[in-house]
Amino acid sequence: MKKHWLYFCLLLLLLQACKKVPYQHGFYYWKNNTDQNYIANNVYDTIVNRMNISKFYVRYLDVDWNEYLKIPVPSSGLGMGEDIGINLPSAISFGHTPVVFITNAVFKNINDRWCEDFLPLKLKTRIEFIQNELAKNFAYKIYENTPDSIKREQHYVNPKEDSLIEAFNASIKEIQIDCDWTEGTKDKYFKFLNAFRRMYPNKILSTTIRLYPFKYYKKMGVPPVDKGVLMCYNLGGIYSDKTQNSILDLNEVKKYISHDDYKIPLDIALPLFSWFRWFRGHEFKGIIYKNNLNENDPNLSNIGNKRYRLLNDLTIDNHFLREGDILIDEQIEQKELIESADFLKKKLPESKKIIFFHWDDKLLKENDQTIKEIFDMF
Amino acid sequence: MIRRLRKYLICFSLILLIVLKSTIACGPFLRLDEDRFSLFNPNLAGKGGLEIFYYSERLFNSVLPDPTQKDYRRNCQEWKAICGSVVKEEDIFSIQYEMNGNEFAVNLSSDSSEEFHNNSFVKWLLRPKNRDYLNYIICAKKAEFTQFGNLDPWEDGMYNKNYDTLLFQSVNESRDGYQSVQSEFLKRRYTFQELKSQYYLWKHGYTYYSDSLLGLYDRLKYDTSSIIYDWSQLYYGLSQTGNERTKLILASFDHSESKKLICYQSLDKEELTDLENSTHSAYYKALCKVFQIINNPNKSLLQIKEIYSLEHENKYLPFLISSEINKVENWLWSPKYLGFNSKADDDYYRNDEKHTIQYYAKINYWKDRKYLDSVRSFLYKINTPDYSFHNFLNLSIAHLENVDGHYDKAMELIREVPHFTDNKIFEQQRIVEEMIAYANVYNVNSADCQQWLMFKIGELEKINPRFLINNIPSYQNYYYPDEITEEQDDDLSELLLMLSRRFQALGNTMMAGLLYNKANLTTDMHSFISYSHYYDDKIQNDSEVRYMQIAYFDEHGTASTMDSLLSFKSKSNKSPFEKYISTKLAKTDLYKDLKGTLLIREGMYHDALKVFKDMNPDYWEKNYEYASFLPQHGIEYLRTLTPWDSTKNKQFKNVSKVLLLEELCFLIDKEKSEIDPNKKATLLQKIANYQYNITDYGVGWMMLQYGNSNNDFSPLSLNTLMKAVGNYQNAYLIAHDPEIKAQSLAMLHYCNKIIGNYYEKYTMDEHINSKYLNELRIRYKNTNTYRLAETHCPDFK
């Protein structure tokens, strides 16, 4: 009987172990301080709570190759502009994952010393600096936002700044590196990741994985990290006017999700952004961001199929657009997004998080129901 | 292993070519400025801080604030005037600008660096009587550290607060230094150091420095000729508000070179408009206007005219005019010579056939011609012989005449322009205008003309040795640094491309192709752009036989072009011009291979075979990617495509176009002599099968072309498929055997579908009922052919 009881307990334990841990819902937060919309903190709180968002991946900085200095340098990111403090909305701040985008040009040009020593060290210093600034702001906000009535209570103890900062820093458990590496830069990139990983023995190191390196993992290698986020968008057809949707095309995605042999656990990222692709004839001329131009501009004529023709010569953000140029309006189709989410959930059953790229107040508002629906699926 | 790796790489490159052949039809992704054709050198307006603002598709043409280091040199000259002849200017430069504060301090306190202590400026500073000067340099180097740190961009914005202590220290030391020295030169410099340190402290929130900044600035006003004063205008100006701020920043912009970018970035449109509306000073009004158009990619002639009316001698006029000329040549010449936009088809405009890309290209073309005319008229109007910018304007007008195609007029103007023996940039431009006009006025096919052109090319190479660098990799690699001279360094290449187009217009494809290859520019034709950055570091084809060597001839040539090329290659007494363009000649067998391929396209199979037989028999085994893509078997049977006939093709012992083409020639010869209708029809079918097999959809496509696209059916393939259709039709007509007739109809139905798909009537996935299929169903339903076709091929269901 005892034996049976033991088996029963074991079975229960096994069942418990098999129980699927619920998905975490996340967002990439890819704003410079300069382009934050500064929507009220309580609005963030409401959205975050309603959508049960438990994870934010915050872009700390970009690293690009500087040909004049012949070293990688931090480019845009938090606190990079003149006179701009480092700050995040409270709802996003606590427990976020810092993300660093490193261009492939860095690994094309970097020497071994920089790759394995200087870059990991400088990056760590920079990350810690940003993190500390955020922690200080977090501590300050906690104090500021505590109502006076509570502060006046008899047993209220003013939290120490140091302990708040400590708690904040402890809440950051993961660091993520984002890089579009190639076969040619694989070795250096992986060397860097190994060196960087040694600097964070107690944190999870993750990377983003584009669909191409996912499919061709034998050739492209698997990054030496704890886990990855599969970025299911931006499939590379951006330069061709024939591309249906360069941001997300489920048929294209399907071509890449052709195996389940990837050696590290993967979470899923889906796109939530929009832009105009600018063409002259068939020549891709660039991306026009919608904060510089919108589809109701009188200089645009809607010629159908999400294409707009320029009616006049126009200067936008230092680009000279000519009469007759075509702008292809690209945004995510809600149906496509839901179907993609469904497909990816089935194809990557071991994933733990569903993340959107990226947090944009306007798009969030426009796609509110779709996002909610997708989060509910996971 | 290495061989295998290389094979993979080459194989990969070919696959990429195959991909590119299709993707280029959709337009390549070009780096900024890569699709810009420009032969007017903006350096004519005077190199300096304005280089940042040269017309470019980039936000700024360069990121170096003062590429020619004019400001730094001015400062060194001021120091040299103090030090005297014992000190070399370059030694001052090396200490002032090539050594950071920390290095200076370390070197000063140790004897280990011989180079440092042999520096004539250091020697001078170390003389006891020059102690004050040494103290100042120590102070300045320390102050430099507080503002730039160790120039580590990784620490930007991180340690401001730590540096504030040092800035306070710098303020005090500069103040003490000022008190302790007698020399006015040093007093001014100490004042400048204090002003700069106070400015940074003011910026960091220590606003109480705003009053003392004024005092310091006033002290510097006593020597307005010094670079120190010009720089101080910026620091002081930034701490001010309103029009005073705008004026000071504009003045600093005007007087210094290294501060131009920061000045430009420190003023916004509203501030400029405010000053422009309130000031009566023509100087400031003109500067406000300059600021507003300095980086404008749109047309700016109107504002230039206003600046001219305010100040005839405004020093920015040549720069602004250069930008307008660069714009005009970009808009008119880039499509003409590089061709990226002109080949677009009408896909965008299906709903609105009137408004095609050509329609808009034409509208914009005429708008731009009109604009060119306005710019030229203005330049003619202001170009009086006594005008300071007379020479510049002569070259500008000649260039615009050339852009407008008025070559005679340009020639006439350029003859009146003197040779600029003491100004290389002007002389280079003069020769460029001369060459453009000459090449378009005279017959470039003549030996005399070519001799003259060669002489001029030599002159250009002497003036600018960078022209001698072959294959400047700037545009070949997406991540190659954006060099500020990049656009000017390819001027000779652009001239060669222009000559290539000229030869082509005169019907000399051979010379056009050789010049095209020599020019080595990215054009709309077969550009090896790393379409996806995943492949960017993969294109490294070092094979002796490269497609690019024959790409131009593949596109424009005929068999007779290749004959000319082959005899040109073997010509022993080449002229200097011919030798010059012969540096990129390919292997003879590659030319022969193309000649044979061109003959196959023409259906001249026996002639092609003759050419292939004249080649090295193992050429296809050893070169390019023939061995990977040419079948090592016959191609007269279509195997799975024709379930009614699954006869295996014969195997060859090696990969060879000779063996492949012998098969076809044998069939053609046999068919000609065959009199039995059924046998003749079978032979015609085999010939047609062969022809089908060398189209994009067949296994032998490399007999017809050098790249293949899985998505698109090329016009060349279509042309050959039409020949196959003709043969299937003949087979159908002459055959008596219903099976042969049914087979012909089945293939005609399939070919018809491909043709319909080519003309975008329907897709290959659609089920189509052609007249051939109807006839097959009605008249040959009981044949074995139809039964098998219906069973195995969805097209026949």
GROMACS .gro file of C-alpha atoms in nm, chain B residues 458-732:
model
  275
  836GLY     CA    1   4.701   6.093  -6.820
  837GLU     CA    2   4.672   6.456  -6.718
  838LEU     CA    3   4.390   6.375  -6.479
  839GLU     CA    4   4.585   6.092  -6.325
  840LYS     CA    5   4.881   6.320  -6.272
  841ILE     CA    6   4.666   6.579  -6.101
  842ASN     CA    7   4.481   6.334  -5.882
  843PRO     CA    8   4.675   6.015  -5.811
  844ARG     CA    9   4.371   5.867  -5.641
  845PHE     CA   10   4.232   5.809  -5.989
  846LEU     CA   11   4.503   5.549  -6.032
  847ILE     CA   12   4.364   5.333  -5.754
  848ASN     CA   13   4.179   5.062  -5.932
  849ASN     CA   14   3.863   4.923  -5.780
  850ILE     CA   15   3.823   5.165  -5.495
  851PRO     CA   16   3.611   4.935  -5.283
  852SER     CA   17   3.394   5.211  -5.150
  853TYR     CA   18   3.069   5.101  -5.302
  854GLN     CA   19   3.143   4.733  -5.323
  855ASN     CA   20   3.113   4.680  -4.954
  856TYR     CA   21   2.811   4.803  -4.771
  857TYR     CA   22   3.008   4.876  -4.459
  858TYR     CA   23   3.303   5.046  -4.618
  859PRO     CA   24   3.349   5.382  -4.449
  860ASP     CA   25   3.187   5.680  -4.607
  861GLU     CA   26   3.485   5.872  -4.723
  862ILE     CA   27   3.432   6.234  -4.790
  863THR     CA   28   3.638   6.218  -5.107
  864GLU     CA   29   3.447   5.916  -5.228
  865GLU     CA   30   3.229   6.098  -5.475
  866GLN     CA   31   3.524   6.287  -5.621
  867ASP     CA   32   3.749   5.981  -5.636
  868ASP     CA   33   3.526   5.811  -5.885
  869ASP     CA   34   3.522   6.106  -6.128
  870LEU     CA   35   3.754   5.935  -6.374
  871SER     CA   36   3.541   5.622  -6.355
  872GLU     CA   37   3.234   5.831  -6.425
  873LEU     CA   38   3.408   5.988  -6.725
  874LEU     CA   39   3.493   5.641  -6.853
  875LEU     CA   40   3.132   5.533  -6.811
  876MET     CA   41   3.024   5.842  -7.001
  877LEU     CA   42   3.268   5.749  -7.279
  878SER     CA   43   3.130   5.396  -7.271
  879ARG     CA   44   2.778   5.527  -7.330
  880ARG     CA   45   2.912   5.747  -7.610
  881PHE     CA   46   3.077   5.450  -7.784
  882GLN     CA   47   2.757   5.251  -7.743
  883ALA     CA   48   2.555   5.532  -7.898
  884LEU     CA   49   2.791   5.519  -8.195
  885GLY     CA   50   2.740   5.143  -8.222
  886ASN     CA   51   3.081   5.035  -8.094
  887THR     CA   52   2.973   4.780  -7.834
  888MET     CA   53   3.320   4.637  -7.794
  889MET     CA   54   3.477   4.966  -7.684
  890ALA     CA   55   3.166   5.049  -7.483
  891GLY     CA   56   3.195   4.722  -7.293
  892LEU     CA   57   3.566   4.756  -7.226
  893LEU     CA   58   3.519   5.110  -7.098
  894TYR     CA   59   3.223   4.999  -6.892
  895ASN     CA   60   3.437   4.733  -6.727
  896LYS     CA   61   3.721   4.978  -6.679
  897ALA     CA   62   3.484   5.228  -6.515
  898ASN     CA   63   3.377   4.959  -6.268
  899LEU     CA   64   3.078   5.152  -6.138
  900THR     CA   65   2.754   5.023  -5.999
  901THR     CA   66   2.485   5.063  -6.262
  902ASP     CA   67   2.146   4.912  -6.314
  903MET     CA   68   2.303   4.624  -6.504
  904HIS     CA   69   2.413   4.315  -6.314
  905SER     CA   70   2.521   4.507  -6.010
  906PHE     CA   71   2.669   4.286  -5.747
  907ILE     CA   72   2.492   4.443  -5.459
  908SER     CA   73   2.474   4.248  -5.139
  909TYR     CA   74   2.101   4.232  -5.163
  910SER     CA   75   2.061   4.083  -4.825
  911HIS     CA   76   2.316   4.170  -4.566
  912TYR     CA   77   2.329   3.805  -4.470
  913TYR     CA   78   2.539   3.760  -4.777
  914ASP     CA   79   2.743   4.075  -4.752
  915ASP     CA   80   3.065   3.905  -4.665
  916LYS     CA   81   3.011   3.612  -4.894
  917ILE     CA   82   3.078   3.762  -5.232
  918GLN     CA   83   3.443   3.700  -5.270
  919ASN     CA   84   3.487   3.548  -5.608
  920ASP     CA   85   3.852   3.541  -5.698
  921SER     CA   86   3.807   3.305  -5.988
  922GLU     CA   87   3.988   3.388  -6.311
  923VAL     CA   88   3.665   3.355  -6.503
  924ARG     CA   89   3.408   3.593  -6.368
  925TYR     CA   90   3.074   3.678  -6.512
  926MET     CA   91   3.129   4.050  -6.458
  927GLN     CA   92   3.402   4.038  -6.721
  928ILE     CA   93   3.143   3.963  -6.987
  929ALA     CA   94   2.825   4.102  -6.830
  930TYR     CA   95   2.816   4.406  -7.057
  931PHE     CA   96   2.869   4.196  -7.371
  932ASP     CA   97   2.614   3.943  -7.253
  933GLU     CA   98   2.362   4.226  -7.233
  934HIS     CA   99   2.456   4.431  -7.539
  935GLY     CA  100   2.684   4.219  -7.756
  936THR     CA  101   2.644   3.998  -8.058
  937ALA     CA  102   2.865   3.725  -8.200
  938SER     CA  103   3.038   3.984  -8.414
  939THR     CA  104   3.108   4.197  -8.105
  940MET     CA  105   3.281   3.895  -7.959
  941ASP     CA  106   3.479   3.847  -8.280
  942SER     CA  107   3.597   4.208  -8.256
  943LEU     CA  108   3.683   4.155  -7.893
  944LEU     CA  109   3.878   3.840  -7.965
  945SER     CA  110   4.079   4.006  -8.238
  946PHE     CA  111   4.125   4.313  -8.017
  947LYS     CA  112   4.260   4.090  -7.744
  948SER     CA  113   4.517   3.937  -7.974
  949LYS     CA  114   4.610   4.268  -8.135
  950SER     CA  115   4.979   4.324  -8.076
  951ASN     CA  116   5.020   4.692  -8.161
  952LYS     CA  117   4.756   4.841  -7.937
  953SER     CA  118   4.743   5.218  -7.904
  954PRO     CA  119   4.793   5.368  -7.556
  955PHE     CA  120   4.417   5.418  -7.527
  956GLU     CA  121   4.355   5.056  -7.626
  957LYS     CA  122   4.615   4.938  -7.378
  958TYR     CA  123   4.454   5.150  -7.110
  959ILE     CA  124   4.116   4.986  -7.154
  960SER     CA  125   4.265   4.638  -7.191
  961THR     CA  126   4.351   4.595  -6.827
  962LYS     CA  127   4.036   4.403  -6.748
  963LEU     CA  128   4.030   4.164  -7.041
  964ALA     CA  129   3.897   3.817  -6.973
  965LYS     CA  130   4.033   3.479  -7.076
  966THR     CA  131   3.988   3.406  -7.447
  967ASP     CA  132   3.774   3.101  -7.374
  968LEU     CA  133   3.529   3.307  -7.173
  969TYR     CA  134   3.477   3.536  -7.472
  970LYS     CA  135   3.438   3.232  -7.695
  971ASP     CA  136   3.193   3.077  -7.456
  972LEU     CA  137   2.984   3.391  -7.469
  973LYS     CA  138   3.009   3.403  -7.846
  974GLY     CA  139   2.879   3.045  -7.866
  975THR     CA  140   2.603   3.127  -7.618
  976LEU     CA  141   2.500   3.432  -7.820
  977LEU     CA  142   2.485   3.214  -8.132
  978ILE     CA  143   2.267   2.961  -7.948
  979ARG     CA  144   2.030   3.244  -7.861
  980GLU     CA  145   2.013   3.323  -8.231
  981GLY     CA  146   1.941   2.959  -8.310
  982MET     CA  147   2.272   2.927  -8.494
  983TYR     CA  148   2.357   2.599  -8.328
  984HIS     CA  149   2.613   2.467  -8.575
  985ASP     CA  150   2.807   2.793  -8.563
  986ALA     CA  151   2.796   2.782  -8.187
  987LEU     CA  152   2.927   2.427  -8.188
  988LYS     CA  153   3.214   2.533  -8.407
  989VAL     CA  154   3.305   2.803  -8.153
  990PHE     CA  155   3.284   2.563  -7.860
  991LYS     CA  156   3.499   2.309  -8.042
  992ASP     CA  157   3.765   2.576  -8.076
  993MET     CA  158   3.788   2.606  -7.696
  994ASN     CA  159   3.986   2.415  -7.440
  995PRO     CA  160   3.787   2.088  -7.399
  996ASP     CA  161   3.803   2.093  -7.020
  997TYR     CA  162   3.713   2.464  -6.992
  998TRP     CA  163   3.362   2.384  -6.862
  999GLU     CA  164   3.494   2.135  -6.609
 1000LYS     CA  165   3.737   2.379  -6.456
 1001ASN     CA  166   3.589   2.726  -6.472
 1002TYR     CA  167   3.305   2.935  -6.336
 1003GLU     CA  168   3.011   2.723  -6.225
 1004TYR     CA  169   2.955   2.531  -6.544
 1005ALA     CA  170   3.031   2.200  -6.374
 1006SER     CA  171   2.763   2.264  -6.114
 1007PHE     CA  172   2.489   2.373  -6.348
 1008LEU     CA  173   2.552   2.222  -6.689
 1009PRO     CA  174   2.406   1.873  -6.709
 1010GLN     CA  175   2.648   1.587  -6.766
 1011HIS     CA  176   2.394   1.416  -6.983
 1012GLY     CA  177   2.195   1.474  -7.295
 1013ILE     CA  178   1.882   1.690  -7.282
 1014GLU     CA  179   1.669   1.569  -7.572
 1015TYR     CA  180   1.425   1.395  -7.336
 1016LEU     CA  181   1.218   1.577  -7.078
 1017ARG     CA  182   1.175   1.281  -6.840
 1018THR     CA  183   0.911   1.349  -6.573
 1019LEU     CA  184   0.759   1.637  -6.767
 1020THR     CA  185   0.660   1.391  -7.038
 1021PRO     CA  186   0.524   1.082  -6.861
 1022TRP     CA  187   0.445   0.930  -7.201
 1023ASP     CA  188   0.818   0.913  -7.271
 1024SER     CA  189   1.053   0.847  -6.984
 1025THR     CA  190   1.354   0.757  -7.199
 1026LYS     CA  191   1.673   0.832  -7.016
 1027ASN     CA  192   1.910   1.084  -7.166
 1028LYS     CA  193   2.253   0.957  -7.253
 1029GLN     CA  194   2.532   1.020  -7.003
 1030PHE     CA  195   2.844   1.215  -7.097
 1031LYS     CA  196   3.187   1.142  -6.967
 1032ASN     CA  197   3.240   1.502  -6.864
 1033VAL     CA  198   3.069   1.841  -6.853
 1034SER     CA  199   3.100   2.003  -7.192
 1035LYS     CA  200   2.899   2.236  -7.407
 1036VAL     CA  201   3.050   2.063  -7.708
 1037LEU     CA  202   2.894   1.731  -7.609
 1038LEU     CA  203   2.565   1.899  -7.527
 1039LEU     CA  204   2.547   2.091  -7.849
 1040GLU     CA  205   2.662   1.800  -8.064
 1041GLU     CA  206   2.346   1.625  -7.951
 1042LEU     CA  207   2.129   1.905  -8.086
 1043CYS     CA  208   2.322   1.946  -8.409
 1044PHE     CA  209   2.300   1.573  -8.467
 1045LEU     CA  210   1.920   1.590  -8.425
 1046ILE     CA  211   1.892   1.889  -8.659
 1047ASP     CA  212   2.105   1.722  -8.928
 1048LYS     CA  213   1.913   1.399  -8.894
 1049GLU     CA  214   1.580   1.574  -8.910
 1050LYS     CA  215   1.679   1.750  -9.232
 1051SER     CA  216   1.762   1.426  -9.406
 1052GLU     CA  217   1.473   1.226  -9.264
 1053ILE     CA  218   1.181   1.171  -9.499
 1054ASP     CA  219   0.953   0.948  -9.295
 1055PRO     CA  220   0.690   1.187  -9.149
 1056ASN     CA  221   0.662   1.017  -8.812
 1057LYS     CA  222   1.036   0.985  -8.766
 1058LYS     CA  223   1.081   1.344  -8.879
 1059ALA     CA  224   0.814   1.458  -8.634
 1060THR     CA  225   0.982   1.264  -8.351
 1061LEU     CA  226   1.310   1.434  -8.433
 1062LEU     CA  227   1.138   1.773  -8.437
 1063GLN     CA  228   0.995   1.694  -8.096
 1064LYS     CA  229   1.338   1.607  -7.964
 1065ILE     CA  230   1.479   1.932  -8.101
 1066ALA     CA  231   1.192   2.117  -7.934
 1067ASN     CA  232   1.253   1.928  -7.609
 1068TYR     CA  233   1.614   2.031  -7.625
 1069GLN     CA  234   1.512   2.392  -7.681
 1070TYR     CA  235   1.268   2.373  -7.393
 1071ASN     CA  236   1.545   2.228  -7.179
 1072ILE     CA  237   1.775   2.525  -7.237
 1073THR     CA  238   1.516   2.776  -7.115
 1074ASP     CA  239   1.490   2.887  -6.755
 1075TYR     CA  240   1.264   2.593  -6.675
 1076GLY     CA  241   1.493   2.329  -6.823
 1077VAL     CA  242   1.796   2.147  -6.691
 1078GLY     CA  243   2.028   2.288  -6.955
 1079TRP     CA  244   1.955   2.657  -6.902
 1080MET     CA  245   2.322   2.735  -6.880
 1081MET     CA  246   2.352   2.671  -7.252
 1082LEU     CA  247   2.151   2.987  -7.306
 1083GLN     CA  248   2.250   3.219  -7.022
 1084TYR     CA  249   2.476   3.262  -6.721
 1085GLY     CA  250   2.219   3.299  -6.449
 1086ASN     CA  251   1.878   3.161  -6.384
 1087SER     CA  252   1.586   3.270  -6.180
 1088ASN     CA  253   1.339   3.030  -6.033
 1089ASN     CA  254   1.076   3.296  -6.027
 1090ASP     CA  255   1.101   3.468  -6.361
 1091PHE     CA  256   1.110   3.340  -6.713
 1092SER     CA  257   1.361   3.554  -6.900
 1093PRO     CA  258   1.297   3.711  -7.241
 1094LEU     CA  259   1.586   3.503  -7.375
 1095SER     CA  260   1.413   3.189  -7.256
 1096LEU     CA  261   1.088   3.304  -7.410
 1097ASN     CA  262   1.259   3.357  -7.743
 1098THR     CA  263   1.398   3.004  -7.737
 1099LEU     CA  264   1.069   2.860  -7.614
 1100MET     CA  265   0.901   3.014  -7.919
 1101LYS     CA  266   1.145   2.820  -8.134
 1102ALA     CA  267   1.047   2.505  -7.946
 1103VAL     CA  268   0.680   2.587  -8.002
 1104GLY     CA  269   0.747   2.618  -8.376
 1105ASN     CA  270   0.908   2.274  -8.377
 1106TYR     CA  271   0.627   2.113  -8.174
 1107GLN     CA  272   0.378   2.268  -8.417
 1108ASN     CA  273   0.566   2.129  -8.716
 1109ALA     CA  274   0.585   1.790  -8.551
 1110TYR     CA  275   0.211   1.799  -8.496
   0.00000   0.00000   0.00000
